[in-house]
Tab-separated table of N, CA and C in Angstrom:
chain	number	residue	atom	x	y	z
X	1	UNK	N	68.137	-56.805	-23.195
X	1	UNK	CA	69.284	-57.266	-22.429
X	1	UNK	C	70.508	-57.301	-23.335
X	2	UNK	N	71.932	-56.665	-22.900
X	2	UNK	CA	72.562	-56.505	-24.067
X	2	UNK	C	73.531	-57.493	-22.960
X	3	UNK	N	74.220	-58.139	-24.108
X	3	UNK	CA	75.581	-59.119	-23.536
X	3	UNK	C	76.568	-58.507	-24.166
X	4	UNK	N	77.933	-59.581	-24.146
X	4	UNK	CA	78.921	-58.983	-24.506
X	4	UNK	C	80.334	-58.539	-23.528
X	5	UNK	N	81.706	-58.552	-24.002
X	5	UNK	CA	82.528	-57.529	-23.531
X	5	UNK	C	82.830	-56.523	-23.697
X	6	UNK	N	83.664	-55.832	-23.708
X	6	UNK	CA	83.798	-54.391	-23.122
X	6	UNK	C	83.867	-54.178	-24.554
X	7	UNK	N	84.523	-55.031	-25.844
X	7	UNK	CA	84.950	-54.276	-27.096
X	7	UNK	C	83.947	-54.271	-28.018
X	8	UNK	N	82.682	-54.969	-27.732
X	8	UNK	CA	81.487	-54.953	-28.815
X	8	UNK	C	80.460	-55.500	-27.900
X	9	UNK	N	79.083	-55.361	-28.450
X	9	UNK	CA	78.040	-55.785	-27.503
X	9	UNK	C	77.059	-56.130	-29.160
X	10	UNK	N	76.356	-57.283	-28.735
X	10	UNK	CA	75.459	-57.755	-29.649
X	10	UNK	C	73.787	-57.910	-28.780
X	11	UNK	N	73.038	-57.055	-29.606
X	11	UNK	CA	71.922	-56.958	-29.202
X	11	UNK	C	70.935	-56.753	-30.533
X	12	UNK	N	69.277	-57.406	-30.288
X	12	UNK	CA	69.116	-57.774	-29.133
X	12	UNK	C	69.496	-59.211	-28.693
X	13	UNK	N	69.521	-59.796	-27.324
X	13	UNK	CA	69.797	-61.089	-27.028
X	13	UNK	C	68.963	-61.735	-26.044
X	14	UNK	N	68.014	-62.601	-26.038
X	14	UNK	CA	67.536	-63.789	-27.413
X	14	UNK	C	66.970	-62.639	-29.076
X	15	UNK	N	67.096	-63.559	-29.960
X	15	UNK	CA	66.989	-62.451	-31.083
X	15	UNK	C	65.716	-63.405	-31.084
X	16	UNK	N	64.222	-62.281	-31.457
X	16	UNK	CA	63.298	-63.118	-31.808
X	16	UNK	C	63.077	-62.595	-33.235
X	17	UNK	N	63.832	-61.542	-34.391
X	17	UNK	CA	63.262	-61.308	-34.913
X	17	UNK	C	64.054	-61.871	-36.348
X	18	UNK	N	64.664	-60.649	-37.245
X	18	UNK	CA	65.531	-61.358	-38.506
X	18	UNK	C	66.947	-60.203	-38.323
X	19	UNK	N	66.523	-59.321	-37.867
X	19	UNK	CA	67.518	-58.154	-37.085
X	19	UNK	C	68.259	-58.109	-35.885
X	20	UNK	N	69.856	-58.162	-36.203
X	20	UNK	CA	70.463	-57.554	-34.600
X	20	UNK	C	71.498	-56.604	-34.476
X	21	UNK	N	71.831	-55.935	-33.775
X	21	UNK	CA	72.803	-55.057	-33.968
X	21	UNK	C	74.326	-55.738	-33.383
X	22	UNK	N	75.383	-55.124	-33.693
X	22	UNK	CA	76.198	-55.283	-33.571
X	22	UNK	C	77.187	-53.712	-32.734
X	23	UNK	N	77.858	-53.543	-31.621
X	23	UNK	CA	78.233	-52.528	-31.360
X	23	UNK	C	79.678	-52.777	-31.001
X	24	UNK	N	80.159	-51.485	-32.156
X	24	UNK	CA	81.490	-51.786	-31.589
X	24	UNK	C	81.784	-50.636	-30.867
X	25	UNK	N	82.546	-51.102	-29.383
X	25	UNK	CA	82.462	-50.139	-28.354
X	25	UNK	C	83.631	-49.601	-28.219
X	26	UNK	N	84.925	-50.667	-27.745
X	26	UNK	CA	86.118	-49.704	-27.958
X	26	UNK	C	87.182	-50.709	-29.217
X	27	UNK	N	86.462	-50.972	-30.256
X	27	UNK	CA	87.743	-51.512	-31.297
X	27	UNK	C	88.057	-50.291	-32.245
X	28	UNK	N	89.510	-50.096	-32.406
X	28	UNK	CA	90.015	-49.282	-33.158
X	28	UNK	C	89.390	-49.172	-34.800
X	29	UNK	N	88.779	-48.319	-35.342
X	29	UNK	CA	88.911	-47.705	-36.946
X	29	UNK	C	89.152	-48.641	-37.442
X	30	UNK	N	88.432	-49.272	-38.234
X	30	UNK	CA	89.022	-50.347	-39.989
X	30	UNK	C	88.058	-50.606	-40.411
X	31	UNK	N	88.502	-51.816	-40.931
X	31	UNK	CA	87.491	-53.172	-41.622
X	31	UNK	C	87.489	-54.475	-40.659
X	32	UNK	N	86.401	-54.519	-40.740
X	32	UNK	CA	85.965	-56.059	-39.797
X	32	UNK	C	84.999	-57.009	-40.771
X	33	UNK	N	85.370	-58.031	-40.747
X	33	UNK	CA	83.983	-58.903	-41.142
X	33	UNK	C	83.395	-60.023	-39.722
X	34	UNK	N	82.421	-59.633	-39.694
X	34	UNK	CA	81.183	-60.086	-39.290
X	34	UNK	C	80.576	-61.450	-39.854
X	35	UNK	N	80.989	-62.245	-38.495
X	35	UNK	CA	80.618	-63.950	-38.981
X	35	UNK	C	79.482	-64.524	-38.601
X	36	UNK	N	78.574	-64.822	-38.598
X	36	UNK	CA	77.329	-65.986	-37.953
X	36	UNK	C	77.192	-66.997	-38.296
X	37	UNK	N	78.163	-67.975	-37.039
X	37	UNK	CA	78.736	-69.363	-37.310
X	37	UNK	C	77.646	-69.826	-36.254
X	38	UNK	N	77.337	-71.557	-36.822
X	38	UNK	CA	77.054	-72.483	-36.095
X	38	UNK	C	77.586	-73.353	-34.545
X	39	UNK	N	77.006	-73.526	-33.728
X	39	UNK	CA	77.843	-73.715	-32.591
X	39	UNK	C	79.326	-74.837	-33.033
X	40	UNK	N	79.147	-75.621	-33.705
X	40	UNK	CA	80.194	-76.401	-34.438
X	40	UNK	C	81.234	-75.313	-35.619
X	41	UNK	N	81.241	-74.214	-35.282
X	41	UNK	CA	82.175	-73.551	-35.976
X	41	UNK	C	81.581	-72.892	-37.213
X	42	UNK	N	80.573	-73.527	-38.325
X	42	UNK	CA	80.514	-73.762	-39.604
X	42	UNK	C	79.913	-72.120	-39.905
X	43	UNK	N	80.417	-71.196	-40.613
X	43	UNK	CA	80.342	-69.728	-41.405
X	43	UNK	C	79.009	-70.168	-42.191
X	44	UNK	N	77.619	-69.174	-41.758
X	44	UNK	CA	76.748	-69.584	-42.653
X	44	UNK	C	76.219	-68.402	-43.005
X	45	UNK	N	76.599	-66.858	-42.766
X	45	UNK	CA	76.297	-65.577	-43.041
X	45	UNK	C	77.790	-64.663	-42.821
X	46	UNK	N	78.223	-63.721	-43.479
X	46	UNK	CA	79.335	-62.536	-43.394
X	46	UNK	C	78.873	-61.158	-44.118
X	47	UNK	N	79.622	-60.555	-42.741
X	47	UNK	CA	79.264	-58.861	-44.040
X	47	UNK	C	80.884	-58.205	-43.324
X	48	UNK	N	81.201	-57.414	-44.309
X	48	UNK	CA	82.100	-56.814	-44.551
X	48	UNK	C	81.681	-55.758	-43.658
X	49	UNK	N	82.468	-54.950	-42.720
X	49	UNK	CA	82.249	-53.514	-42.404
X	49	UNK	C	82.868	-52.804	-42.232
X	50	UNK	N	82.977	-50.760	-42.440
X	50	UNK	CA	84.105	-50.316	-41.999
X	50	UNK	C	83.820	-49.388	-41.056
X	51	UNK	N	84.510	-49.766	-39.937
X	51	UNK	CA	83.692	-48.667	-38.614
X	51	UNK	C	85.000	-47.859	-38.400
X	52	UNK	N	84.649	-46.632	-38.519
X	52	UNK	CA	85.233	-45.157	-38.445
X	52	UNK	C	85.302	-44.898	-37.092
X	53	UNK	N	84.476	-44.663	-36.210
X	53	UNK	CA	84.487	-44.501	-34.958
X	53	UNK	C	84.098	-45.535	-33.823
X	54	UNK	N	84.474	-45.250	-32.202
X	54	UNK	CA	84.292	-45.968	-31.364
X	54	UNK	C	82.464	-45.766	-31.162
X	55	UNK	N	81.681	-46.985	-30.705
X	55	UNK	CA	80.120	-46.522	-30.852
X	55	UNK	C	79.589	-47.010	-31.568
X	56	UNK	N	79.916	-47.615	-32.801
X	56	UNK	CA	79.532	-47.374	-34.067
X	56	UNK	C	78.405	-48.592	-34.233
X	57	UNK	N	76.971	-48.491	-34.765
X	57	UNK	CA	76.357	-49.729	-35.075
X	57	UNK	C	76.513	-50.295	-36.019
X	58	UNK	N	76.321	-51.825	-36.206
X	58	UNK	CA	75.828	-52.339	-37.538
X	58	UNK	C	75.027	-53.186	-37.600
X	59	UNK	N	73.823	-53.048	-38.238
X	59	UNK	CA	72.564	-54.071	-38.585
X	59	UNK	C	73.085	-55.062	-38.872
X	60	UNK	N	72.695	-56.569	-39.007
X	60	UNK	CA	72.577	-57.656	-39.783
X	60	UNK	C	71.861	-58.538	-39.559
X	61	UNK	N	71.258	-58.305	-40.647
X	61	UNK	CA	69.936	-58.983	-41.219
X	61	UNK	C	70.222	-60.887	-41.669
X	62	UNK	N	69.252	-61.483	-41.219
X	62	UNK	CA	69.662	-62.502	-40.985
X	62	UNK	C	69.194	-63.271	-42.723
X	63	UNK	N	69.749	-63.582	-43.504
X	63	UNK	CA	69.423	-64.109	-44.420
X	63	UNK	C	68.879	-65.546	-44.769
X	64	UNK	N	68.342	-66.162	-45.602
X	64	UNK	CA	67.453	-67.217	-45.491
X	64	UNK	C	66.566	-67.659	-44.181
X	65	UNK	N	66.942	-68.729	-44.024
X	65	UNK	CA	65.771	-69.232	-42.966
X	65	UNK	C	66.893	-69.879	-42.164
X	66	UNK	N	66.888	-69.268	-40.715
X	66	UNK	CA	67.630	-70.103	-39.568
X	66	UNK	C	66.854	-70.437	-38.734
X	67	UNK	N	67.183	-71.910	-38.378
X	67	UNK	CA	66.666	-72.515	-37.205
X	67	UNK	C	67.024	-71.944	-35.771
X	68	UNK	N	66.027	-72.009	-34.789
X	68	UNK	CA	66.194	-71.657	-33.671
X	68	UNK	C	67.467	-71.859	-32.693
X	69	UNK	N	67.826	-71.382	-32.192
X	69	UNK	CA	68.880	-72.311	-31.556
X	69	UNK	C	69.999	-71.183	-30.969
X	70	UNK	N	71.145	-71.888	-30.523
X	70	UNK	CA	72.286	-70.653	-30.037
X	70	UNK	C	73.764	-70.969	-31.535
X	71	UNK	N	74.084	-69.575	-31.431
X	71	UNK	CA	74.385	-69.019	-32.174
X	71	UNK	C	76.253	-68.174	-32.039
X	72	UNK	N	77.216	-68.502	-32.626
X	72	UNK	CA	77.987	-67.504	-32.447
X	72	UNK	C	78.526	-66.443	-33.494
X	73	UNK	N	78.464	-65.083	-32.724
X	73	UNK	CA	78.771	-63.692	-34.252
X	73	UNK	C	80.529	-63.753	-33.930
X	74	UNK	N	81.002	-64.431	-34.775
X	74	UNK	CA	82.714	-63.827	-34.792
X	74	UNK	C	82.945	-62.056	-35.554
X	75	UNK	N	83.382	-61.549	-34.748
X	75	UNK	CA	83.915	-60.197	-35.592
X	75	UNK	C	85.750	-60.247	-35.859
X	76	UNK	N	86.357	-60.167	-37.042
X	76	UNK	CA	87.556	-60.207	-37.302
X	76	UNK	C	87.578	-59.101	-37.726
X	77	UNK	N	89.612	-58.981	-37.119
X	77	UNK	CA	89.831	-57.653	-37.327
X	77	UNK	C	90.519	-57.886	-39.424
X	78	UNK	N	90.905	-56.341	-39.259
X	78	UNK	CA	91.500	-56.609	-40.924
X	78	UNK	C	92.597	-57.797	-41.465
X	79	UNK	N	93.247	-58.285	-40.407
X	79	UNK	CA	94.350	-59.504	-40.655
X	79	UNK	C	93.369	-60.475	-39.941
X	80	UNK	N	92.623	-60.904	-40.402
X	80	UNK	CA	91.832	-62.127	-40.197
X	80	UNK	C	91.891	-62.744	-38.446
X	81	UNK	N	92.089	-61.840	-37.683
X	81	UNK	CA	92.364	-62.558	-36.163
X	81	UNK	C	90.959	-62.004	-35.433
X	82	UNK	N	90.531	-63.152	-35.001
X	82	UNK	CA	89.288	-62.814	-34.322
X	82	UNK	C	89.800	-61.538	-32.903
X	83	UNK	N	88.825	-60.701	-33.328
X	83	UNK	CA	88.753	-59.626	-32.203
X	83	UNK	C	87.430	-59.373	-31.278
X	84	UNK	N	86.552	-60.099	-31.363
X	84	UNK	CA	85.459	-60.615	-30.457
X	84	UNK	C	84.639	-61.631	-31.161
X	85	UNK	N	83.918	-61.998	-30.059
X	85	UNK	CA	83.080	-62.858	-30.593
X	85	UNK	C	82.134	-63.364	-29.233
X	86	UNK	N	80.912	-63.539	-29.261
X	86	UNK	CA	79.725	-64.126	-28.352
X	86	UNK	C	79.036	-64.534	-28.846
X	87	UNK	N	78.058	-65.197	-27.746
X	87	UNK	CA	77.054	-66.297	-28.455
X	87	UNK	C	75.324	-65.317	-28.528
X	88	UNK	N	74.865	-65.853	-29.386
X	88	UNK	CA	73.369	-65.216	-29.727
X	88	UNK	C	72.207	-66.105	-30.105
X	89	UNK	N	71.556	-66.394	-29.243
X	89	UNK	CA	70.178	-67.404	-29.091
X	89	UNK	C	68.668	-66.460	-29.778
X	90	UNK	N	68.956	-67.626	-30.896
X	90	UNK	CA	68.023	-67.020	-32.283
X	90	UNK	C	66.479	-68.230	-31.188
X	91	UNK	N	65.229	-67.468	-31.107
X	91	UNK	CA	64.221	-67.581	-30.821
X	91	UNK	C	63.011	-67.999	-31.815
């Protein structure tokens, strides 16, 4: 089941595993970083990325040990302004 708006889609969603993708569908060419914040806001994973084309995937692998629960991926564009973001219910 993929969620999401029209400019990125995060799948899969519920995540049962340590892997999810990230799709960016129609955001323009750059650098984005990739946030996985706590429902209270708090940044507890980032990756840097540079997507060349519209389509484009990116893995991220979930590092240490997260508790179950719901989840939000902020994606920022290169001037730090959030350009999507949804929620993702870690299983």
């Amino acid at each position: 089941n993929i969620f999401g708006t029209g400019e990125a889609k995060v799948y899969p969603n519920p995540l049962t595993g340590t892997q999810f993708n990230v799709v960016f569908q129609d955001q323009p060419a750059g650098k984005y970083t990739i946030l996985l914040t706590d429902i209270a806001g708090r940044a507890f994973q980032s990756k840097v990325v540079n997507i060349s084309k519209p389509g484009e995937v990116v893995a991220i692998r979930l590092t240490g040990k997260t508790d179950k629960g719901m989840y939000i991926v902020k994606i920022l564009n290169d001037n730090r302004q959030l350009a999507f973001s949804d929620k993702i219910v870690i299983n």
